[in-house]
Amino acid sequence: MPTSPSLAAGPPPAPSPARRRGRRRADLTLTLVAFGLAIWVTSGLWVDPNGRAITVNSSDQALFEWLLAFGAHALTHGDNPLFTYLLNVPDGVNLAVNTSITVYAAVFAPLTYLIGPPATFLVILTLNLAATALAWYWLLSRHLVDSWLAAGVGALVIAFSPGMVSHANAHLNWSAGWLVPLLVWRLFALREPGRWLRNGVIFGALVAVAFSIAAEGLFFTALALLVFLAVWAAHPANRATVRAALPTFLRGVAVTAVVAGALLAYPLWLHFAGPQRFHGTGFDPVVHSEDLAAYPAFPRRSLAGEAGFGTSLAPNPTEENSFLGWPLLLLALVCFGYLWRHAGPARRGTLAALGVTAVVFTVLSWGPQAVIDGDRTGVTLPFEWIGRLPVINAALPARLALVVAPVIGLLLAYAVDRLRAVPPRSGPVRAAWILGYAAALLPLLPTPLLTSAREPIPEFVTSGAWREHVSPGGVLTPIPLTVDVTPDGQRWQAYALAHRQGEFALPAGFFLGPGGPDGRGRIGPVPRTFDSLMDQAGRTGRTPIVTEGTRELVRADLAYWRVEAVILADEVHGAKHEIDEEALLRTATELLGPPQRVRDVWLWPISR
């Protein structure tokens, strides 16, 4: 077996001129394939970036568009990018405990102002998918395998795995998988002799960037690397290498901690001790656990899913974190056995570490209680105890399954690299491997994300007419109030901020904040009378009973929020259900009196 370059053995030797030309061709080919697949997956949005939304997760799309607009606004106006009073009046929102994507908002601020938040969202989403493939390809081809084909197979399997495609349904944080290979690369670079200071500074800065884009993903990556390194370092074949590299490595880790700690001091304070923080999460860990039957199942957005083999074992279409299909699981086991049989002691140490990491995260992803094909078995699993630990109690166990796909991608890459040693005369053996890879991977080829037209932003907002009815920085509210299932208000606010119209605040919003049971978080603010009545009318189509006492409670709510205008658009977007605009008009009129018609909205001015 030829010796493969390894992160644990330093950088590979410089290639020959002919090899460099071949590498450039391979690099170009992989780049074209990566961008082609990324555009293919997001093609439904490219038809009309400003007019279409991801069908199964339009609420998160609206949230990330708002984060891009707010981040650009905060950067250009000197505001705090991690806390805002533009939502959840009067308490505000702690964005450090939400997914603030601060680096993306800052880097792409010029683009957000130029083409708007929806189109910028689409650009970042597409780049995330392509960059994930390119980053893994670079790590594999430059450090882990000799074969560029092997690197390409591994990179594409990881970047367009079912979990990544599932999270491409509007999750700009989780789709930023390009961070993982960079973190792996820089972690192993810490052991380079004489460069612990430089490498520690670089790694610390990278950790800070990763935290600002995908804090939960950074945490999972750290856990996975901890498990991998513990097993790898304990293997007899690696002990001498570990003892030699440990002093330099630990110096680098110390520098990393200092640099990352300095850069993240304020965000971490906000996260753990700042206003509007909360503990844990408002999501049920059993509901958001991976079904044991999900691993061999096929995802919905794949060729197999389109052929009718997809399932609904995930809590929602954005959380198909495993769904690897039984052929790929079988192929991964065959690759592991094949590699183990032909591996020397050092490679077996790597394989053992990869295998243990995959098993540990698979079991943890099953959550506190085993669920098989939708049925809760009552069998207690390790996450029941581990999930009580600080920080881990805020994680969704199902997402731990995302660690498994990179392990499988690495095994497939290593196997392709090893198969180069198969003699050319062994045609049937090569054919069998090709058929095995095809049978495992073709059913998982991704299909485009489902998209649909979404309601346009009213002319009342796009024309800036709202400024005639709300004081600068004043509060207006659409009805229903802005929450995850009715995100229009944040779309309006994002438009106003990105088009430099000025600021208006919202009494609610789509965010995670305090107010859940036992001090845990919840989505949006704690409901009050007015928003509860509007939600009921919009969902059911029925006008609730209104008394003078009801009107007094509503007036108190509007005064508490300092609302200056209540707005009803002709078309209201419901992310999870249809909205009955007529019922909303009747209910608001019962509560607030006859409205004014302003442009294309109904408006109730609120005197204070």
Coordinates of C-alpha atoms in Angstrom, one line a residue:
M1 CA 0.0 0.0 0.0
P2 CA 1.5 3.4 -0.9
T3 CA 2.1 5.8 1.9
S4 CA -0.6 8.4 2.1
P5 CA 0.2 11.9 3.4
S6 CA -1.3 12.5 6.8
L7 CA -2.1 15.5 9.1
A8 CA -0.3 13.5 11.8
A9 CA 2.9 13.3 9.7
G10 CA 3.4 16.9 8.5
P11 CA 2.8 18.5 5.1
P12 CA 3.3 16.3 1.9
P13 CA 6.4 16.8 -0.3
A14 CA 6.3 19.2 -3.2
P15 CA 4.8 17.6 -6.3
S16 CA 6.5 17.4 -9.7
P17 CA 5.6 19.8 -12.5
A18 CA 3.5 17.1 -14.3
R19 CA 1.7 16.3 -11.1
R20 CA 1.1 19.9 -10.5
R21 CA -0.6 20.2 -13.9
G22 CA -2.7 17.2 -13.1
R23 CA -3.6 18.6 -9.8
R24 CA -4.7 21.9 -11.4
R25 CA -7.0 20.0 -13.8
A26 CA -8.4 18.0 -10.9
D27 CA -8.9 21.1 -8.8
L28 CA -10.8 22.8 -11.7
T29 CA -13.0 19.8 -12.3
L30 CA -13.9 19.5 -8.6
T31 CA -14.6 23.2 -8.4
L32 CA -17.0 23.0 -11.4
V33 CA -18.8 19.9 -10.0
A34 CA -19.1 21.5 -6.5
F35 CA -20.6 24.7 -7.8
G36 CA -22.8 22.8 -10.3
L37 CA -24.3 20.7 -7.5
A38 CA -24.7 23.7 -5.2
I39 CA -26.6 25.7 -7.8
W40 CA -28.6 22.6 -8.7
V41 CA -29.7 22.1 -5.0
T42 CA -30.6 25.8 -4.7
S43 CA -32.0 26.2 -8.3
G44 CA -35.5 26.8 -7.2
L45 CA -34.5 30.0 -5.4
W46 CA -32.3 31.2 -8.3
V47 CA -35.4 31.5 -10.5
D48 CA -36.5 34.5 -8.4
P49 CA -34.3 35.2 -5.4
N50 CA -36.6 38.0 -4.1
G51 CA -39.9 36.3 -4.8
R52 CA -39.4 32.7 -3.8
A53 CA -38.9 31.0 -0.4
I54 CA -37.8 27.6 0.8
T55 CA -41.2 25.8 1.2
V56 CA -40.4 23.8 4.3
N57 CA -38.6 26.5 6.2
S58 CA -39.6 30.0 5.0
S59 CA -39.5 31.2 8.6
D60 CA -35.8 30.5 9.1
Q61 CA -35.1 32.0 5.7
A62 CA -36.8 35.2 6.9
L63 CA -34.8 35.1 10.1
F64 CA -31.4 34.8 8.3
E65 CA -32.3 37.5 5.8
W66 CA -33.1 39.7 8.8
L67 CA -29.8 38.8 10.5
L68 CA -27.9 39.9 7.3
A69 CA -29.8 43.2 7.1
F70 CA -29.5 43.9 10.8
G71 CA -25.8 43.0 10.8
A72 CA -25.1 45.3 7.9
H73 CA -27.1 48.1 9.6
A74 CA -25.4 47.6 12.9
L75 CA -22.0 47.7 11.2
T76 CA -22.7 50.9 9.3
H77 CA -24.4 52.7 12.2
G78 CA -22.2 51.7 15.1
D79 CA -24.9 49.6 16.8
N80 CA -24.3 46.5 18.9
P81 CA -24.5 43.5 16.5
L82 CA -25.2 41.1 19.3
F83 CA -28.1 42.8 21.0
T84 CA -31.0 44.7 19.6
Y85 CA -34.1 46.6 20.8
L86 CA -35.6 46.5 17.3
L87 CA -37.3 43.3 18.2
N88 CA -39.2 42.2 21.4
V89 CA -39.9 45.7 22.6
P90 CA -39.3 46.7 25.3
D91 CA -36.9 43.9 26.4
G92 CA -34.9 43.4 23.3
V93 CA -33.2 40.3 21.9
N94 CA -29.8 38.8 22.9
L95 CA -28.5 37.7 19.5
A96 CA -25.4 36.0 21.1
V97 CA -27.7 33.2 22.3
N98 CA -29.3 33.1 18.9
T99 CA -27.6 32.3 15.5
S100 CA -26.2 35.8 14.8
I101 CA -23.9 34.9 11.8
T102 CA -22.0 38.1 12.7
V103 CA -19.1 37.4 10.3
Y104 CA -21.3 36.7 7.4
A105 CA -23.4 39.8 8.1
A106 CA -20.2 42.0 8.2
V107 CA -18.4 40.4 5.2
F108 CA -21.5 40.5 3.0
A109 CA -22.8 43.8 4.1
P110 CA -21.9 45.6 0.8
L111 CA -23.7 42.8 -1.1
T112 CA -26.7 43.1 1.2
Y113 CA -27.0 46.8 0.5
L114 CA -26.5 46.2 -3.2
I115 CA -28.9 43.4 -4.0
G116 CA -30.9 43.0 -0.8
P117 CA -31.1 40.4 2.0
P118 CA -33.0 37.6 0.1
A119 CA -30.5 37.5 -2.8
T120 CA -27.5 37.8 -0.4
F121 CA -29.0 34.9 1.6
L122 CA -29.1 32.8 -1.6
V123 CA -25.5 33.7 -2.5
I124 CA -24.2 32.6 0.9
L125 CA -26.3 29.4 0.9
T126 CA -24.9 28.4 -2.5
L127 CA -21.3 29.3 -1.5
N128 CA -21.7 27.3 1.7
L129 CA -22.4 24.1 -0.2
A130 CA -19.7 24.6 -2.8
A131 CA -17.1 25.8 -0.3
T132 CA -17.8 22.8 1.9
A133 CA -16.9 20.4 -0.9
L134 CA -13.9 22.5 -1.9
A135 CA -12.5 22.7 1.7
W136 CA -12.9 19.0 2.3
Y137 CA -11.3 18.3 -1.2
W138 CA -8.3 20.5 -0.3
L139 CA -7.8 18.8 3.1
L140 CA -8.1 15.3 1.6
S141 CA -6.0 15.9 -1.5
R142 CA -3.2 17.9 0.2
H143 CA -3.0 16.1 3.5
L144 CA -4.8 12.7 3.6
V145 CA -4.8 10.8 0.3
D146 CA -2.7 10.6 -2.8
S147 CA -5.5 10.2 -5.3
W148 CA -7.4 13.3 -6.4
L149 CA -10.3 11.0 -7.4
A150 CA -10.4 9.7 -3.8
A151 CA -10.3 13.3 -2.5
G152 CA -13.1 14.3 -4.8
V153 CA -15.3 11.3 -3.9
G154 CA -14.9 11.9 -0.2
A155 CA -15.4 15.7 -0.4
L156 CA -18.6 15.4 -2.5
V157 CA -20.0 12.7 -0.3
I158 CA -19.5 14.9 2.8
A159 CA -20.6 18.2 1.3
F160 CA -23.8 16.9 -0.3
S161 CA -24.6 14.3 2.3
P162 CA -28.3 14.0 3.3
G163 CA -27.7 16.0 6.5
M164 CA -26.1 18.9 4.6
V165 CA -28.8 19.0 2.0
S166 CA -31.4 18.9 4.6
H167 CA -29.9 21.9 6.5
A168 CA -29.6 23.7 3.2
N169 CA -33.3 24.3 3.8
A170 CA -32.4 27.9 5.0
H171 CA -29.8 27.1 7.7
L172 CA -26.9 29.4 6.9
N173 CA -25.1 28.2 10.0
W174 CA -25.3 24.4 9.6
S175 CA -24.7 24.6 5.9
A176 CA -21.3 26.3 6.6
G177 CA -19.6 22.9 6.6
W178 CA -16.4 24.4 5.1
L179 CA -15.5 25.4 8.6
V180 CA -14.9 21.8 9.8
P181 CA -12.0 20.8 7.5
L182 CA -10.3 24.1 8.2
L183 CA -10.6 23.5 12.0
V184 CA -9.2 20.0 11.6
W185 CA -6.3 21.3 9.5
R186 CA -5.4 24.1 11.9
L187 CA -5.8 21.8 15.0
F188 CA -3.2 19.4 13.7
A189 CA -1.0 22.2 12.7
L190 CA -0.5 23.1 16.3
R191 CA 2.0 20.3 16.7
E192 CA 4.5 21.8 14.1
P193 CA 7.8 22.4 15.9
G194 CA 8.8 26.0 16.4
R195 CA 5.4 27.4 15.1
W196 CA 3.2 27.0 18.2
L197 CA 2.7 30.8 18.6
R198 CA 1.8 31.5 15.0
N199 CA -0.4 28.5 14.6
G200 CA -2.1 29.2 17.9
V201 CA -3.0 32.7 16.8
I202 CA -4.3 31.5 13.5
F203 CA -6.4 28.7 15.1
G204 CA -7.7 31.1 17.8
A205 CA -8.9 33.5 15.1
L206 CA -10.5 30.6 13.2
V207 CA -12.3 29.4 16.3
A208 CA -13.7 32.9 16.8
V209 CA -14.9 33.1 13.2
A210 CA -16.5 29.6 13.6
F211 CA -18.3 30.6 16.8
S212 CA -19.8 33.7 15.1
I213 CA -21.1 31.6 12.2
A214 CA -22.1 28.3 13.7
A215 CA -21.5 28.1 17.5
E216 CA -23.3 24.8 17.8
G217 CA -21.4 23.3 14.9
L218 CA -18.1 24.4 16.4
F219 CA -19.1 22.7 19.7
F220 CA -19.9 19.5 17.9
T221 CA -16.7 19.6 16.0
A222 CA -14.7 20.1 19.2
L223 CA -16.5 17.1 20.8
A224 CA -15.8 14.9 17.8
L225 CA -12.1 15.9 17.6
L226 CA -11.8 15.3 21.4
V227 CA -13.1 11.7 21.0
F228 CA -11.0 11.1 17.8
L229 CA -7.8 12.4 19.4
A230 CA -8.3 10.5 22.7
V231 CA -8.7 7.2 20.8
W232 CA -5.9 8.0 18.3
A233 CA -3.5 9.1 20.9
A234 CA -4.2 6.0 23.0
H235 CA -3.3 3.6 20.2
P236 CA 0.1 2.0 20.8
A237 CA 1.3 2.9 17.3
N238 CA 0.9 6.6 18.0
R239 CA 2.1 7.0 21.6
A240 CA 5.7 7.9 20.6
T241 CA 4.4 10.5 18.1
V242 CA 2.1 11.9 20.8
R243 CA 4.8 12.2 23.4
A244 CA 7.1 14.0 21.0
A245 CA 4.5 16.5 19.8
L246 CA 2.6 17.0 23.0
P247 CA 4.6 20.0 24.5
T248 CA 4.4 22.0 21.3
F249 CA 0.8 21.0 20.8
L250 CA -0.2 22.2 24.3
R251 CA 1.6 25.5 23.9
G252 CA -0.4 26.0 20.7
V253 CA -3.6 25.1 22.5
A254 CA -2.8 27.7 25.2
V255 CA -2.3 30.4 22.6
T256 CA -5.5 29.4 20.9
A257 CA -7.4 29.7 24.1
V258 CA -6.0 33.2 24.8
V259 CA -6.7 34.5 21.3
A260 CA -10.2 33.0 21.0
G261 CA -11.0 34.0 24.6
A262 CA -10.0 37.6 23.9
L263 CA -12.0 37.8 20.7
L264 CA -15.0 36.1 22.1
A265 CA -15.0 37.6 25.6
Y266 CA -18.0 39.8 25.0
P267 CA -20.1 37.3 23.0
L268 CA -19.4 34.6 25.6
W269 CA -20.4 37.0 28.4
L270 CA -23.6 37.9 26.6
H271 CA -24.3 34.2 25.9
F272 CA -23.9 33.0 29.5
A273 CA -24.5 36.1 31.6
G274 CA -26.1 38.8 29.5
P275 CA -29.6 40.1 29.4
Q276 CA -32.3 38.0 27.8
R277 CA -30.3 34.9 28.2
F278 CA -31.8 31.5 29.0
H279 CA -30.7 28.0 29.9
G280 CA -31.0 24.9 27.8
T281 CA -33.5 25.0 25.0
G282 CA -37.2 24.9 24.5
F283 CA -37.0 21.9 22.2
D284 CA -37.9 18.4 23.4
P285 CA -34.8 16.2 23.1
V286 CA -36.8 13.1 22.5
V287 CA -38.6 14.7 19.6
H288 CA -35.4 16.1 18.2
S289 CA -33.5 12.7 18.5
E290 CA -32.5 10.6 15.6
D291 CA -34.8 7.6 15.0
L292 CA -32.8 4.4 14.9
A293 CA -34.6 3.6 11.6
A294 CA -33.5 6.9 10.1
Y295 CA -29.8 5.9 9.5
P296 CA -30.6 3.2 6.9
A297 CA -33.5 5.3 5.5
F298 CA -33.3 7.5 2.4
P299 CA -33.8 11.3 2.5
R300 CA -36.7 13.0 0.8
R301 CA -34.6 15.4 -1.3
S302 CA -32.7 12.6 -3.2
L303 CA -33.2 10.4 -6.2
A304 CA -34.4 7.6 -3.9
G305 CA -36.8 10.0 -2.1
E306 CA -38.2 11.2 -5.5
A307 CA -38.7 7.5 -6.4
G308 CA -40.9 7.1 -3.3
F309 CA -38.4 5.6 -0.8
G310 CA -38.2 8.8 1.3
T311 CA -39.6 8.7 4.9
S312 CA -40.9 11.2 7.4
L313 CA -38.9 9.9 10.4
A314 CA -37.3 13.3 11.0
P315 CA -39.2 15.9 13.2
N316 CA -39.2 18.1 10.1
P317 CA -37.6 18.2 6.6
T318 CA -34.7 20.4 7.8
E319 CA -33.5 17.8 10.4
E320 CA -32.8 14.7 8.3
N321 CA -29.4 14.5 9.9
S322 CA -28.6 10.9 9.1
F323 CA -30.7 9.2 6.4
L324 CA -27.7 7.7 4.8
G325 CA -29.4 4.8 3.2
W326 CA -28.6 1.2 3.9
P327 CA -26.4 0.7 0.8
L328 CA -24.1 3.5 2.0
L329 CA -24.0 2.1 5.5
L330 CA -23.1 -1.3 4.1
L331 CA -20.4 0.2 1.8
A332 CA -18.9 2.1 4.7
L333 CA -18.6 -1.1 6.8
V334 CA -17.1 -2.9 3.8
C335 CA -14.6 -0.1 3.3
F336 CA -13.7 -0.1 7.0
G337 CA -13.0 -3.9 6.9
Y338 CA -11.1 -3.6 3.7
L339 CA -8.9 -0.8 5.0
W340 CA -8.3 -2.5 8.3
R341 CA -7.2 -5.7 6.6
H342 CA -4.6 -3.9 4.5
A343 CA -3.6 -1.3 7.1
G344 CA -0.4 -1.0 9.1
P345 CA -0.4 -0.2 12.8
A346 CA -0.5 3.6 12.4
R347 CA -3.4 3.5 9.9
R348 CA -5.3 1.1 12.2
G349 CA -5.0 3.7 14.9
T350 CA -6.6 6.3 12.6
L351 CA -9.3 3.8 11.6
A352 CA -10.0 2.9 15.2
A353 CA -10.4 6.6 16.1
L354 CA -12.8 7.2 13.2
G355 CA -14.8 4.1 14.0
V356 CA -15.2 5.0 17.7
T357 CA -16.1 8.6 16.8
A358 CA -18.8 7.4 14.5
V359 CA -20.3 4.9 17.0
V360 CA -20.2 7.4 19.9
F361 CA -22.0 10.1 17.9
T362 CA -24.5 7.7 16.4
V363 CA -25.5 6.5 19.9
L364 CA -25.7 10.1 21.3
S365 CA -27.8 11.2 18.3
W366 CA -30.4 8.7 19.4
G367 CA -31.2 11.0 22.3
P368 CA -32.3 10.2 25.8
Q369 CA -34.7 7.4 24.7
A370 CA -34.6 4.9 21.9
V371 CA -37.1 5.6 19.1
I372 CA -37.6 3.0 16.4
D373 CA -39.7 3.8 13.4
G374 CA -41.5 6.5 15.3
D375 CA -42.3 4.3 18.4
R376 CA -40.8 5.4 21.7
T377 CA -39.4 2.2 23.3
G378 CA -38.8 3.5 26.8
V379 CA -35.2 2.3 26.6
T380 CA -32.9 4.8 28.3
L381 CA -29.8 5.8 26.4
P382 CA -26.6 7.7 27.4
F383 CA -27.8 11.1 26.3
E384 CA -30.3 11.0 29.2
W385 CA -27.4 11.7 31.5
I386 CA -25.0 13.5 29.2
G387 CA -27.7 15.8 28.1
R388 CA -28.0 17.3 31.6
L389 CA -24.5 18.7 31.4
P390 CA -24.1 22.5 30.9
V391 CA -23.9 23.6 27.2
I392 CA -24.8 20.0 26.0
N393 CA -28.3 20.6 27.5
A394 CA -28.8 23.3 24.8
A395 CA -27.9 20.9 21.9
L396 CA -30.4 19.0 19.8
P397 CA -29.2 15.3 20.0
A398 CA -30.3 14.5 16.4
R399 CA -27.8 16.9 15.0
L400 CA -24.9 14.9 16.5
A401 CA -25.6 12.5 13.6
L402 CA -24.0 15.1 11.3
V403 CA -20.6 14.0 12.6
V404 CA -21.1 10.5 11.0
A405 CA -21.2 11.6 7.4
P406 CA -17.7 13.1 7.4
V407 CA -16.4 9.8 8.9
I408 CA -18.0 7.8 6.1
G409 CA -16.7 10.3 3.5
L410 CA -13.2 9.8 4.9
L411 CA -13.6 6.0 4.8
L412 CA -14.8 6.1 1.2
A413 CA -11.9 8.4 0.2
Y414 CA -9.3 6.1 1.9
A415 CA -10.8 3.1 0.2
V416 CA -10.6 4.6 -3.3
D417 CA -7.0 5.7 -2.5
R418 CA -6.1 2.1 -1.4
L419 CA -7.8 0.6 -4.5
R420 CA -5.1 2.2 -6.7
A421 CA -2.9 -0.7 -5.5
V422 CA -5.3 -3.3 -7.0
P423 CA -3.5 -4.8 -10.1
P424 CA -5.0 -3.8 -13.5
R425 CA -5.6 -7.4 -14.3
S426 CA -8.1 -7.6 -11.4
G427 CA -10.9 -6.2 -13.6
P428 CA -13.8 -8.0 -11.8
V429 CA -12.6 -6.6 -8.4
R430 CA -12.5 -3.1 -9.7
A431 CA -15.9 -3.5 -11.4
A432 CA -17.4 -4.8 -8.1
W433 CA -16.1 -1.8 -6.2
I434 CA -17.4 0.7 -8.8
L435 CA -20.8 -1.0 -8.7
G436 CA -20.8 -0.8 -4.9
Y437 CA -20.0 2.9 -4.9
A438 CA -22.6 3.6 -7.5
A439 CA -25.3 1.6 -5.7
A440 CA -24.6 3.4 -2.5
L441 CA -24.2 7.0 -3.8
L442 CA -26.6 7.3 -6.8
P443 CA -29.8 7.0 -4.7
L444 CA -28.5 9.8 -2.5
L445 CA -27.9 12.3 -5.3
P446 CA -29.6 15.4 -4.1
T447 CA -32.6 17.0 -5.8
P448 CA -33.4 20.7 -5.7
L449 CA -34.9 22.1 -2.5
L450 CA -38.6 22.7 -2.6
T451 CA -39.5 26.4 -3.1
S452 CA -42.6 28.4 -3.5
A453 CA -43.7 31.9 -4.2
R454 CA -44.0 34.0 -1.1
E455 CA -46.2 37.1 -0.5
P456 CA -44.6 40.3 -1.7
I457 CA -43.5 43.0 0.8
P458 CA -46.3 45.7 0.8
E459 CA -45.8 48.9 -1.1
F460 CA -46.5 50.6 2.2
V461 CA -43.0 49.3 3.3
T462 CA -41.1 49.4 0.0
S463 CA -42.1 53.0 -0.8
G464 CA -41.2 54.2 2.7
A465 CA -44.7 55.3 3.4
W466 CA -44.5 53.7 6.9
R467 CA -42.4 56.7 7.9
E468 CA -45.4 59.0 7.7
H469 CA -47.2 56.9 10.4
V470 CA -44.3 55.9 12.8
S471 CA -41.8 58.2 14.4
P472 CA -38.1 57.4 13.9
G473 CA -37.3 54.3 15.8
G474 CA -40.9 53.9 16.8
V475 CA -42.9 50.7 17.0
L476 CA -45.3 49.3 14.4
T477 CA -46.7 45.8 14.3
P478 CA -48.2 43.7 11.6
I479 CA -51.0 41.3 12.4
P480 CA -50.6 38.6 13.2
L481 CA -47.6 39.6 15.3
T482 CA -44.2 38.6 14.0
V483 CA -43.1 35.2 15.2
D484 CA -41.7 32.1 13.5
V485 CA -44.9 31.0 11.9
T486 CA -45.8 34.5 10.7
P487 CA -42.4 36.1 9.9
D488 CA -43.6 39.0 7.7
G489 CA -42.6 41.8 10.1
Q490 CA -39.0 40.8 10.1
R491 CA -39.0 40.7 6.3
W492 CA -40.4 44.2 6.3
Q493 CA -37.8 45.4 8.8
A494 CA -35.0 43.7 6.9
Y495 CA -36.1 45.5 3.7
A496 CA -36.3 48.9 5.5
L497 CA -32.8 48.5 7.0
A498 CA -31.2 47.2 3.8
H499 CA -32.7 50.0 1.8
R500 CA -31.6 52.6 4.4
Q501 CA -35.1 53.8 5.0
G502 CA -34.5 54.1 8.8
E503 CA -35.6 52.1 11.8
F504 CA -38.9 50.9 13.1
A505 CA -39.1 48.4 16.0
L506 CA -41.4 45.3 16.4
P507 CA -43.0 44.2 19.6
A508 CA -42.4 40.5 18.9
G509 CA -40.1 38.6 16.5
F510 CA -38.6 35.2 15.6
F511 CA -35.9 34.6 18.1
L512 CA -35.0 32.4 21.0
G513 CA -35.4 34.1 24.4
P514 CA -36.4 33.5 28.0
G515 CA -39.8 32.5 29.1
G516 CA -39.9 28.7 28.6
P517 CA -40.6 26.2 31.4
D518 CA -38.0 25.8 34.2
G519 CA -35.9 28.8 33.0
R520 CA -35.5 27.3 29.5
G521 CA -35.8 29.2 26.3
R522 CA -38.8 29.6 24.0
I523 CA -39.4 30.9 20.4
G524 CA -40.6 34.5 20.5
P525 CA -41.9 36.5 23.4
V526 CA -44.3 35.2 26.0
P527 CA -47.8 35.6 24.5
R528 CA -50.1 38.4 25.6
T529 CA -53.8 39.0 24.9
F530 CA -53.5 40.9 21.6
D531 CA -51.1 38.6 19.8
S532 CA -53.1 35.5 21.1
L533 CA -56.3 36.9 19.7
M534 CA -54.7 37.7 16.3
D535 CA -53.1 34.3 16.1
Q536 CA -56.4 32.6 16.8
A537 CA -58.3 34.6 14.2
G538 CA -55.6 34.1 11.5
R539 CA -55.3 30.4 12.1
T540 CA -59.0 29.4 12.6
G541 CA -60.8 32.1 10.5
R542 CA -63.1 32.8 13.3
T543 CA -63.6 36.1 15.1
P544 CA -63.1 35.6 18.9
I545 CA -65.6 37.0 21.4
V546 CA -64.6 40.6 22.2
T547 CA -65.8 42.4 25.3
E548 CA -64.8 45.8 26.8
G549 CA -62.5 44.0 29.1
T550 CA -60.8 42.4 26.1
R551 CA -60.3 45.9 24.6
E552 CA -58.8 47.2 27.8
L553 CA -56.3 44.3 27.9
V554 CA -55.4 45.0 24.2
R555 CA -54.9 48.7 24.9
A556 CA -52.6 47.8 27.8
D557 CA -50.6 45.4 25.5
L558 CA -50.2 48.1 22.8
A559 CA -49.1 50.7 25.5
Y560 CA -46.6 48.2 26.9
W561 CA -45.1 47.7 23.5
R562 CA -45.3 51.4 22.7
V563 CA -47.0 50.6 19.4
E564 CA -47.8 53.6 17.1
A565 CA -49.4 51.7 14.2
V566 CA -51.0 48.3 13.6
I567 CA -50.8 47.0 10.1
L568 CA -52.6 44.3 8.1
A569 CA -51.3 43.5 4.7
D570 CA -53.6 42.2 2.0
E571 CA -51.5 39.0 1.8
V572 CA -50.0 37.5 4.9
H573 CA -47.4 34.8 4.8
G574 CA -48.0 31.8 7.0
A575 CA -44.9 29.6 7.3
K576 CA -46.7 26.6 8.6
H577 CA -50.4 27.2 7.8
E578 CA -52.7 29.5 5.7
I579 CA -53.7 32.8 7.2
D580 CA -57.2 34.2 7.0
E581 CA -56.8 37.9 6.3
E582 CA -60.6 38.6 6.4
A583 CA -60.8 37.1 10.0
L584 CA -57.9 39.3 11.0
L585 CA -59.5 42.4 9.6
R586 CA -62.8 41.7 11.4
T587 CA -61.1 41.0 14.7
A588 CA -58.8 44.0 14.6
T589 CA -61.8 46.2 13.7
E590 CA -63.7 44.8 16.7
L591 CA -60.8 45.6 19.0
L592 CA -59.4 48.8 17.6
G593 CA -62.2 50.4 15.5
P594 CA -62.4 51.1 11.8
P595 CA -59.0 51.1 10.0
Q596 CA -57.5 53.5 7.4
R597 CA -56.6 52.3 3.9
V598 CA -53.0 53.4 3.2
R599 CA -51.5 52.2 0.0
D600 CA -51.9 48.4 0.0
V601 CA -52.5 47.9 3.8
W602 CA -55.0 48.5 6.5
L603 CA -53.7 50.7 9.2
W604 CA -54.9 51.4 12.7
P605 CA -53.1 54.5 14.3
I606 CA -52.6 54.0 18.0
S607 CA -52.7 57.2 20.1
R608 CA -50.4 57.2 23.1

